[in-house]
Coordinates of C-alpha atoms and ligand atoms in Angstrom, one line a residue:
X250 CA -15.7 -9.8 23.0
X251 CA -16.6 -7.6 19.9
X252 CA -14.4 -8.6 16.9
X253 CA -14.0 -5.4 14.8
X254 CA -12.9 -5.5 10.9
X255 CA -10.7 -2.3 10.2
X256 CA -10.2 -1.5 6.7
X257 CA -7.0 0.3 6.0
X258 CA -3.5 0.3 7.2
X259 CA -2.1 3.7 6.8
X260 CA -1.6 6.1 10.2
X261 CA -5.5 5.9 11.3
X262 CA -6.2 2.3 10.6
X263 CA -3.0 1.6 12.9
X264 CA -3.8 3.9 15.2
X265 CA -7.7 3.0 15.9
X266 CA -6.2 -0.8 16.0
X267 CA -4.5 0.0 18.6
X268 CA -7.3 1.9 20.3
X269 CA -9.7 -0.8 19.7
X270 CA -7.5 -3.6 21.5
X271 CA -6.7 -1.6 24.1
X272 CA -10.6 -0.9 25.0
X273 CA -10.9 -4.9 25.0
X274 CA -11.9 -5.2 21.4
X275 CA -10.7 -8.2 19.1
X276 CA -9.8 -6.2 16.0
X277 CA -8.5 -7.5 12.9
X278 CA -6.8 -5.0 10.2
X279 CA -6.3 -5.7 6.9
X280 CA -3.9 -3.6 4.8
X281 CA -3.6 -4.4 0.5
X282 CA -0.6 -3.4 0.2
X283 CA 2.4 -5.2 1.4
X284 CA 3.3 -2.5 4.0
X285 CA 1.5 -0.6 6.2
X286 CA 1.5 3.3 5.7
X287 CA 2.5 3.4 2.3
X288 CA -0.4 5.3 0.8
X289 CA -1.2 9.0 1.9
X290 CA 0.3 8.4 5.0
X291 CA 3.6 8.2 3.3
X292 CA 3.1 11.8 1.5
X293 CA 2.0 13.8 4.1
X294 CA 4.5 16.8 5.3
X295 CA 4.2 15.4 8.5
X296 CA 3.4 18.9 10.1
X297 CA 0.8 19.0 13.1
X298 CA -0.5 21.8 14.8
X299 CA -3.4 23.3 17.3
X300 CA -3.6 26.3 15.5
X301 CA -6.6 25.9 14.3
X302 CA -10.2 27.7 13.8
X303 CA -12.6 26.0 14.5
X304 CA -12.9 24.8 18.6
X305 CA -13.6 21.1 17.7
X306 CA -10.6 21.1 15.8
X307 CA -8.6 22.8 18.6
X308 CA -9.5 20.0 21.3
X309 CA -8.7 17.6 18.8
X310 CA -5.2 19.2 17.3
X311 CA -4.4 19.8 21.0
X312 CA -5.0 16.4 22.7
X313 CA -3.0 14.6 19.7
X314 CA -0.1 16.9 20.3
X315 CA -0.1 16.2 23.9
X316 CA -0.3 12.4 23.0
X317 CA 2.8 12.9 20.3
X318 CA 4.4 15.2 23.2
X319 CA 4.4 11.8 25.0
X320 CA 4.7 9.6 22.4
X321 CA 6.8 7.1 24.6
X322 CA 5.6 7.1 27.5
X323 CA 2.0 7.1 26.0
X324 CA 2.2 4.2 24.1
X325 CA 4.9 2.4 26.6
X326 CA 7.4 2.1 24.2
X327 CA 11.4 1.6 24.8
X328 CA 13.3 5.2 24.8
X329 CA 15.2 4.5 21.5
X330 CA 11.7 4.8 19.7
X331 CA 12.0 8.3 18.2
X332 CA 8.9 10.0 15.8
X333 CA 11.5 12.8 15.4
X334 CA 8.7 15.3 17.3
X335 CA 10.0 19.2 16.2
X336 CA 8.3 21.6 18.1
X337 CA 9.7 24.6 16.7
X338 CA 6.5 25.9 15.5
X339 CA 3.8 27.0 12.7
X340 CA 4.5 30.4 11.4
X341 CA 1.3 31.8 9.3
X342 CA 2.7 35.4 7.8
X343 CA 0.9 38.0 5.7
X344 CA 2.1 41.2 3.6
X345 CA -1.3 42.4 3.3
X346 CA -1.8 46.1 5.3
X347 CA -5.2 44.6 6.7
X348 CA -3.7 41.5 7.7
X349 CA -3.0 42.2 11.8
X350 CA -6.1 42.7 12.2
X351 CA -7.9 39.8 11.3
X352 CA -5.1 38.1 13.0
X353 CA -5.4 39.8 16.1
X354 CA -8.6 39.0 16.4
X355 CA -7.9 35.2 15.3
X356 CA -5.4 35.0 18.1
X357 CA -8.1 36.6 20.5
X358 CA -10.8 33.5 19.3
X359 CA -8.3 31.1 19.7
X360 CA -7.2 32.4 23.3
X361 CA -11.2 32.2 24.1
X362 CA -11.3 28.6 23.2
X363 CA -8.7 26.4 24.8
X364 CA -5.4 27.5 23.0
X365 CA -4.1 30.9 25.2
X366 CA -0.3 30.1 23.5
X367 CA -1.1 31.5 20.1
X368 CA 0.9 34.9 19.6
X369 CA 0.8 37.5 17.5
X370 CA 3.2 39.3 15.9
X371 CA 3.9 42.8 14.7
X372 CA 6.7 43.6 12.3
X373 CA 9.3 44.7 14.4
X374 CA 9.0 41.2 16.2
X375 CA 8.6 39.0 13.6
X376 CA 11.8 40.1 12.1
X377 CA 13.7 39.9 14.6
X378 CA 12.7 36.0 15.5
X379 CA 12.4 35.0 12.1
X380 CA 15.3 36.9 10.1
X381 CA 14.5 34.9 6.8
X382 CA 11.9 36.8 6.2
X383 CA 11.4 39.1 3.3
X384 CA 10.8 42.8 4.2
X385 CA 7.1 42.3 2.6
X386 CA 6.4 40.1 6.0
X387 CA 4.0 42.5 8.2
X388 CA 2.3 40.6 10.7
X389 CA 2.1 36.7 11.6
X390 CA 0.7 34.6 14.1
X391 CA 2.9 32.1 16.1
X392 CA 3.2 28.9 18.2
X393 CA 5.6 27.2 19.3
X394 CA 4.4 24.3 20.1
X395 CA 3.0 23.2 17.1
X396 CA 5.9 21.6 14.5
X397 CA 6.1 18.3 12.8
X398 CA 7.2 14.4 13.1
X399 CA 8.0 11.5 11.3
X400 CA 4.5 9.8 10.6
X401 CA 6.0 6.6 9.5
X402 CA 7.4 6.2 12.9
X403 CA 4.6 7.2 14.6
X404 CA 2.6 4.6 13.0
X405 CA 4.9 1.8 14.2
X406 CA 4.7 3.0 17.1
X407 CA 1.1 1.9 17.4
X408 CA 1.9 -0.7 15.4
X409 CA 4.1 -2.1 18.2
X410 CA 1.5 -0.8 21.1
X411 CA -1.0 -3.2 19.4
X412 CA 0.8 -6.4 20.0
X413 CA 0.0 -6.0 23.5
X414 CA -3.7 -6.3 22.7
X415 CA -5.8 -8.6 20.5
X416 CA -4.7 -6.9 17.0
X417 CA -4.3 -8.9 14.1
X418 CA -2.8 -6.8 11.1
X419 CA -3.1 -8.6 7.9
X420 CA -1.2 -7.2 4.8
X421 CA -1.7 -8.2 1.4
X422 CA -5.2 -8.4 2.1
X423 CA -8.2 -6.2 0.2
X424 CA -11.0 -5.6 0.8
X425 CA -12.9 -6.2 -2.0
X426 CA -16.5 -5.6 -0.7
X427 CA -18.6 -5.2 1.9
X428 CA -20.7 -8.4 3.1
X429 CA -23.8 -7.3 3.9
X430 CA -27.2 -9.4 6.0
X431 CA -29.9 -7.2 5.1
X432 CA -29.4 -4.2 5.9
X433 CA -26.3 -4.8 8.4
X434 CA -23.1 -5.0 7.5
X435 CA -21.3 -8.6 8.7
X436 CA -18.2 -8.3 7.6
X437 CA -15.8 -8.2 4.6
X438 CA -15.0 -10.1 1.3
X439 CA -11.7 -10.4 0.4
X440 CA -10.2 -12.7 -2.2
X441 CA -9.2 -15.5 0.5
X442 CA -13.1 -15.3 1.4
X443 CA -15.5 -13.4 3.3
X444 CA -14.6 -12.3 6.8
X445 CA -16.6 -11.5 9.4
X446 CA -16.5 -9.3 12.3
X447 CA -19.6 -7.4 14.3
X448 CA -18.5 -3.8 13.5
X449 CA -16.7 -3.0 10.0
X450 CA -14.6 0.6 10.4
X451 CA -13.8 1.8 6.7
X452 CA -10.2 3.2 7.4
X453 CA -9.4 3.2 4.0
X454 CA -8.4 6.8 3.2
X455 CA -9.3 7.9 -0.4
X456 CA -10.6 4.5 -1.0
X457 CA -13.3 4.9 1.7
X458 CA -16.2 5.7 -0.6
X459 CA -15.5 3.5 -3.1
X460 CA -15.7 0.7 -0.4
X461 CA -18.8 2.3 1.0
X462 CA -20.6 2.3 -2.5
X463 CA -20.0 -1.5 -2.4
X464 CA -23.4 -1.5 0.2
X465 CA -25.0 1.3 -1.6
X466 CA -23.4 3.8 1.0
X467 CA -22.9 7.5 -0.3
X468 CA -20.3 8.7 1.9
X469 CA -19.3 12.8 1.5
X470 CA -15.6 12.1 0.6
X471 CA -13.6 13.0 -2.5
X472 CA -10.2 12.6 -3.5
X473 CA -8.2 15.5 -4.0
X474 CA -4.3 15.3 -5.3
X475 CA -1.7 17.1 -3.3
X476 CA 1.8 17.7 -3.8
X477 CA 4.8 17.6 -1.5
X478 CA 8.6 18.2 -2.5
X479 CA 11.5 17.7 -0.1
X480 CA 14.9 19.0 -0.3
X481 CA 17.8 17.7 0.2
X482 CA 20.7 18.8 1.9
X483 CA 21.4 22.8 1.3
X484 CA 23.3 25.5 3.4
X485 CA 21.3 28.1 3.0
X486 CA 18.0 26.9 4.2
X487 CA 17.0 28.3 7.8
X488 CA 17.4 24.8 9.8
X489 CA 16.3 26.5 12.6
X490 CA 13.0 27.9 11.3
X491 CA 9.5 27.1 11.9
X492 CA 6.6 25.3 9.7
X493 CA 6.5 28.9 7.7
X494 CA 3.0 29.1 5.7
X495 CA 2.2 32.4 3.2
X496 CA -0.9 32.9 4.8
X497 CA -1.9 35.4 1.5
X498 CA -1.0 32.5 -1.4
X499 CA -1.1 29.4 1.5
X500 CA 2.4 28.6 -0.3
X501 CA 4.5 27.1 3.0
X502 CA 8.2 25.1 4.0
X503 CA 9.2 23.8 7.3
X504 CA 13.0 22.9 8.0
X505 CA 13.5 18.3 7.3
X506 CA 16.7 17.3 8.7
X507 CA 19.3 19.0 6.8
X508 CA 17.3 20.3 4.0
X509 CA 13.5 21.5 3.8
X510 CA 10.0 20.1 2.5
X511 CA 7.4 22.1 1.2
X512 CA 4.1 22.3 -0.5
X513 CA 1.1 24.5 -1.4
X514 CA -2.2 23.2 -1.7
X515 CA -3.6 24.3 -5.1
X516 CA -6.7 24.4 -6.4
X517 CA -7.1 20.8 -7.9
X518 CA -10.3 18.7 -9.5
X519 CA -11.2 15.8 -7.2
X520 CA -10.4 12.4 -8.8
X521 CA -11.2 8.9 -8.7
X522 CA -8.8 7.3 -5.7
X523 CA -5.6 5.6 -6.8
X524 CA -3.1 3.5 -5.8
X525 CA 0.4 5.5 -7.4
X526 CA -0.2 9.3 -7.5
X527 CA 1.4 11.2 -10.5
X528 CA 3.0 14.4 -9.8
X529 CA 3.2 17.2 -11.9
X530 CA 6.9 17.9 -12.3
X531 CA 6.3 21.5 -12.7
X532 CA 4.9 21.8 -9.1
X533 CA 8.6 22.0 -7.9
X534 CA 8.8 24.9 -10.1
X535 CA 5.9 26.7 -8.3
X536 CA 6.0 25.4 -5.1
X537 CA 9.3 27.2 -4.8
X538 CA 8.5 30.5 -6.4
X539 CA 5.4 30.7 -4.4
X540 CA 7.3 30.2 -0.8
X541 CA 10.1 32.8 -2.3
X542 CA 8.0 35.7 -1.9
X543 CA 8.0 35.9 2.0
X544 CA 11.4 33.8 2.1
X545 CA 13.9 35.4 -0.2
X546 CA 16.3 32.5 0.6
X547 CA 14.4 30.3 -1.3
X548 CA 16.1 31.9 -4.8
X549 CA 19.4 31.0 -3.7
X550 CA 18.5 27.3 -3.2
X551 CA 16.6 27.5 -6.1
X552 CA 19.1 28.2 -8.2
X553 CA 21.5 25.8 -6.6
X554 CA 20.1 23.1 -6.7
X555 CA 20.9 19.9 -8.4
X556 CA 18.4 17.3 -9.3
X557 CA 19.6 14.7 -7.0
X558 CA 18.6 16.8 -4.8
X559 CA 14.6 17.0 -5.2
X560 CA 12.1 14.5 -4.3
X561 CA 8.9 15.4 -5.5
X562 CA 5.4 13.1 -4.3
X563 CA 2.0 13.3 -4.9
X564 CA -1.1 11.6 -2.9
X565 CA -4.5 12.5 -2.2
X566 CA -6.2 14.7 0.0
X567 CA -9.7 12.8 1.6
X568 CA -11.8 15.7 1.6
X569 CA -15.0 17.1 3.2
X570 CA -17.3 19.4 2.4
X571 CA -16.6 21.7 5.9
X572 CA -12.9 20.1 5.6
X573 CA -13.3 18.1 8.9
X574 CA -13.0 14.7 9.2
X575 CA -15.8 11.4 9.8
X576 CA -16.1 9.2 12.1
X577 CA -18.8 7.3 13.7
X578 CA -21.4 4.9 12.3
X579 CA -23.5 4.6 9.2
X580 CA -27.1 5.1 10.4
X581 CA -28.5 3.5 7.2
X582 CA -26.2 0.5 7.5
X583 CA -25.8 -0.8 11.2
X584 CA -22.2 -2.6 11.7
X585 CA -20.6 0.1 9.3
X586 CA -18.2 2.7 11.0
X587 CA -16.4 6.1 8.7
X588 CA -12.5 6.9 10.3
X589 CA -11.9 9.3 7.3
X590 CA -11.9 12.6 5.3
X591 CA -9.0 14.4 7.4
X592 CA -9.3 17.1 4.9
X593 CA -5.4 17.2 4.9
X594 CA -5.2 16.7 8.5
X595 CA -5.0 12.8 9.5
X596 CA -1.7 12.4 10.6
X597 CA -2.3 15.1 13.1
X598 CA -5.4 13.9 14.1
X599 CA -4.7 10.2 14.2
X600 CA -4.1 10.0 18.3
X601 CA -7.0 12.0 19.2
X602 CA -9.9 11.0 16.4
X603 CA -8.7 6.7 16.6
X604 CA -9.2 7.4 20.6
X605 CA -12.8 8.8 20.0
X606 CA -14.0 6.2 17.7
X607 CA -13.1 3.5 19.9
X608 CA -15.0 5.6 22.9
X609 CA -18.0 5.6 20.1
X610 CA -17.7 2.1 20.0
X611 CA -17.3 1.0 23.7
X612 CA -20.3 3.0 24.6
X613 CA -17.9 5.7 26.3
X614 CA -19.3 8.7 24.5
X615 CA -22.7 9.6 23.6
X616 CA -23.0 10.0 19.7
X617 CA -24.6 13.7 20.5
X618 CA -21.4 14.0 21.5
X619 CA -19.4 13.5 18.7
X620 CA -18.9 16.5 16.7
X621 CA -17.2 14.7 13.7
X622 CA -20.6 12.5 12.7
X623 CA -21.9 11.9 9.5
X624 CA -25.4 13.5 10.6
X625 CA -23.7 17.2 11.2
X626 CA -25.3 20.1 9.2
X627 CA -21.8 21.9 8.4
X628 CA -21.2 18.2 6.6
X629 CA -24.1 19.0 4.2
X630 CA -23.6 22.9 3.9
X631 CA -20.0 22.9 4.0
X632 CA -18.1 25.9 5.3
X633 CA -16.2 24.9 8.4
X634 CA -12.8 25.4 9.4
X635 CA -11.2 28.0 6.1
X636 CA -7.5 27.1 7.3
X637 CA -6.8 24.4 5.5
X638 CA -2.8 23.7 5.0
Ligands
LIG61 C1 0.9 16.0 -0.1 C2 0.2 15.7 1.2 C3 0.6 16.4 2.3 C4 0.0 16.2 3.6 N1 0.5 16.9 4.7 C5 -0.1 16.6 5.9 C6 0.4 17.2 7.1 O1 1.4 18.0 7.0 N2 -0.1 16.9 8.2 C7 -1.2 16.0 8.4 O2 -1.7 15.8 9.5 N3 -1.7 15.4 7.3 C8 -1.2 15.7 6.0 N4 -1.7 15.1 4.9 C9 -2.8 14.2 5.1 C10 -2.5 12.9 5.7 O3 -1.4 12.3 5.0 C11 -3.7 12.0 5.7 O4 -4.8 12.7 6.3 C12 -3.4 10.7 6.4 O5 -2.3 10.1 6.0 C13 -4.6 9.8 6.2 O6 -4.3 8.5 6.8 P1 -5.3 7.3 6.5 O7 -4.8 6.2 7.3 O8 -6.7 7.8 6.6 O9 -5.1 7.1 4.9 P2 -4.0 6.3 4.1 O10 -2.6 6.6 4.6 O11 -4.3 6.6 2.7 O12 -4.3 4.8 4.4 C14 -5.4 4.1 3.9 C15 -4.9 2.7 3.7 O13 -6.0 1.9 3.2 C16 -5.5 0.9 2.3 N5 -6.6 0.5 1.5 C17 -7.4 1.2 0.7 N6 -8.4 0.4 0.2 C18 -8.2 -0.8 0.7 C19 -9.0 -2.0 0.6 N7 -10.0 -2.1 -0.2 N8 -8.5 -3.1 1.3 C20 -7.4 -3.0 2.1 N9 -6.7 -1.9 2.2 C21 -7.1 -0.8 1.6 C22 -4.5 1.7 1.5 O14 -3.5 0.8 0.9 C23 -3.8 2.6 2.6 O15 -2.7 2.0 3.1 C24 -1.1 15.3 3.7 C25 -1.5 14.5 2.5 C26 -0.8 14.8 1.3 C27 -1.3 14.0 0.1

């Protein structure tokens, strides 16, 4: 039996761990911190969705959301395990005159390639489904499906699939290094010692280049901080709503338990990767100004609201240069497997993208047919998928 060395305990490393040992592989994780998840994984929004672009991105959006659909039953877990799935949708809405029609013919791309329950809405419709809605709001495009989930639950989920299989998960553990035997890669060195393993899968999120650069491995990755705030409980927030996105600013909310949590990705330098994330405390500020154009209720809770009631988190983006994600071996470096640069994406990727990189491993899938591998053009020209909430 293989032994594989996954580096990197947040929502992919767990999931591919889980992945691994069920294909038959021996897999050890190893996590630095003293709990898993608690990096990126812990300030994502949480919100998945098939509404996407780009088809390779639609297959994989669309068999991870099937997978959290059956979370349970999936993984084999007892009923009471609950990833708090809430599929009431991702709204994207414009106030721009020319907006319907580039969403029409979205919605007609997206029908064309495996995702026929995107709709589109005119104005007379979207008002009268989404009555939060400032007048401005002229056309949007809808599914219902689509939503969000707890990702810390989700990950413990796998977490307890594992123990079924050959998974060893070892927090407090770096990696410092990669060990290297010429040009393969044998393993890891961590402060207990070097560890080896015959495959090493760099699951590391915005540390993944930084680990790769240890073996002289450029890898196309780069940190990028994001910022999420949640609120707390507040009446007048639409509990009911969907994942609500300003498709003209990209400003966007979704409904979180009795309150809300929002975010807006803004045009941000990338930055070396770190461990505790500043945020900038005027990003509240904006955040909620920005989502207040299309959603007038956001004034009221704005000015509301007490400061017990914020919570405002920062992490980093892994990103891309066509904003889709790695995985597969390192040609240059045999032994060295990339599960990384979700590009904003990884907790709703994590099902579907830790399934395909232990069907890369086993031999299951070809690597021509891997459309996420380090050796695509779009990785080196960038473009790719523009939606990128
Ligand atoms: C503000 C914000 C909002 C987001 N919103 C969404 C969203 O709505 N939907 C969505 O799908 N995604 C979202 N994301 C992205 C999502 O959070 C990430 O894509 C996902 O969490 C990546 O998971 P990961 O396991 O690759 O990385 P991480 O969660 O960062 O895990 C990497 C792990 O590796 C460990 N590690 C690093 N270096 C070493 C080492 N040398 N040795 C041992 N361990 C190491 C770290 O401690 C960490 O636990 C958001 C991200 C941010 C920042």
């Amino acid at each position: 039996m293989s032994r594989i060395i996954i580096v990197g305990g947040g929502i992919i490393g767990v999931a591919s761990a889980y992945f691994l040992g069920k294909a038959g592989f021996q897999a050890i994780l190893l996590e630095r911190e003293p709990t898993l998840g608690a990096l990126t994984t812990a300030a994502s929004l949480q919100a998945v969705r098939a509404q996407f672009t780009d088809p390779v991105n639609i297959a994989m959006m669309k068999e991870s959301l099937d997978f959290y659909e059956h979370f349970n039953q999936m993984l084999d877990l007892p009923a009471e395990h609950d990833i708090g799935f809430h599929q009431q949708g991702y709204l994207f809405v414009s106030s721009e005159e020319e907006a319907a029609a580039r969403m029409k013919a979205r919605v007609a791309y997206q029908h064309a390639h495996g995702l026929p329950d995107v709709e589109f809405l005119e104005a007379d419709e979207l008002h009268r489904r989404f009555s939060y809605l400032a007048p401005e709001a002229l056309a949007a495009t809808f599914r219902a499906k689509d939503g969000w989930l707890s990702a810390h639950e989700a990950l413990m989920g796998f977490r307890h699939a594992a123990r079924r299989y050959d998974v060893t998960i070892r927090t407090r553990t770096e990696a410092l290094s990669l060990l290297a035997r010429g040009d393969r890669i044998a393993g890891v060195v961590t402060p207990q010692g070097g560890l080896e393993g015959d495959a090493v899968v760099l699951a590391a999120g915005p540390f993944t280049a930084q680990l790769a650069r240890t073996a002289e491995i450029e890898l196309p990755l780069q940190p990028v901080r994001r910022h999420r705030v949640v609120i707390g409980e507040h009446e007048r927030i639409p509990h009911w709503g969907a994942m609500t996105i300003d498709e003209d600013t990209g400003a966007h909310w979704r409904p979180e338990g009795p309150g809300a949590a929002l975010a807006w990705a803004e045009p941000e330098e990338p930055s070396p990767p770190q461990r505790h994330v500043s945020p900038d405390p005027q990003f509240t500020f904006r955040v909620m100004e920005g989502v207040y154009r299309l959603n007038p209720f956001w004034l009221d809770v704005a000015e509301t609201l007490t400061r017990d009631n914020i919570f405002l988190h920062a992490g980093q983006y892994t990103v891309t240069p066509d904003h889709n994600p790695v995985i597969g071996p390192v040609a240059e470096r045999p032994g060295l497997w990339v599960i990384s640069g979700f590009s904003g994406h990884g907790v709703m990727a994590a099902p579907a993208s830790a399934r395909l990189l232990a069907d890369l491993l086993r031999g299951a899938l070809a690597p021509d047919g891997n459309p996420f591998s380090l050796s695509r053009p779009s990785l080196h020209q960038g473009g790719g998928e523009q939606m990128v909430i």
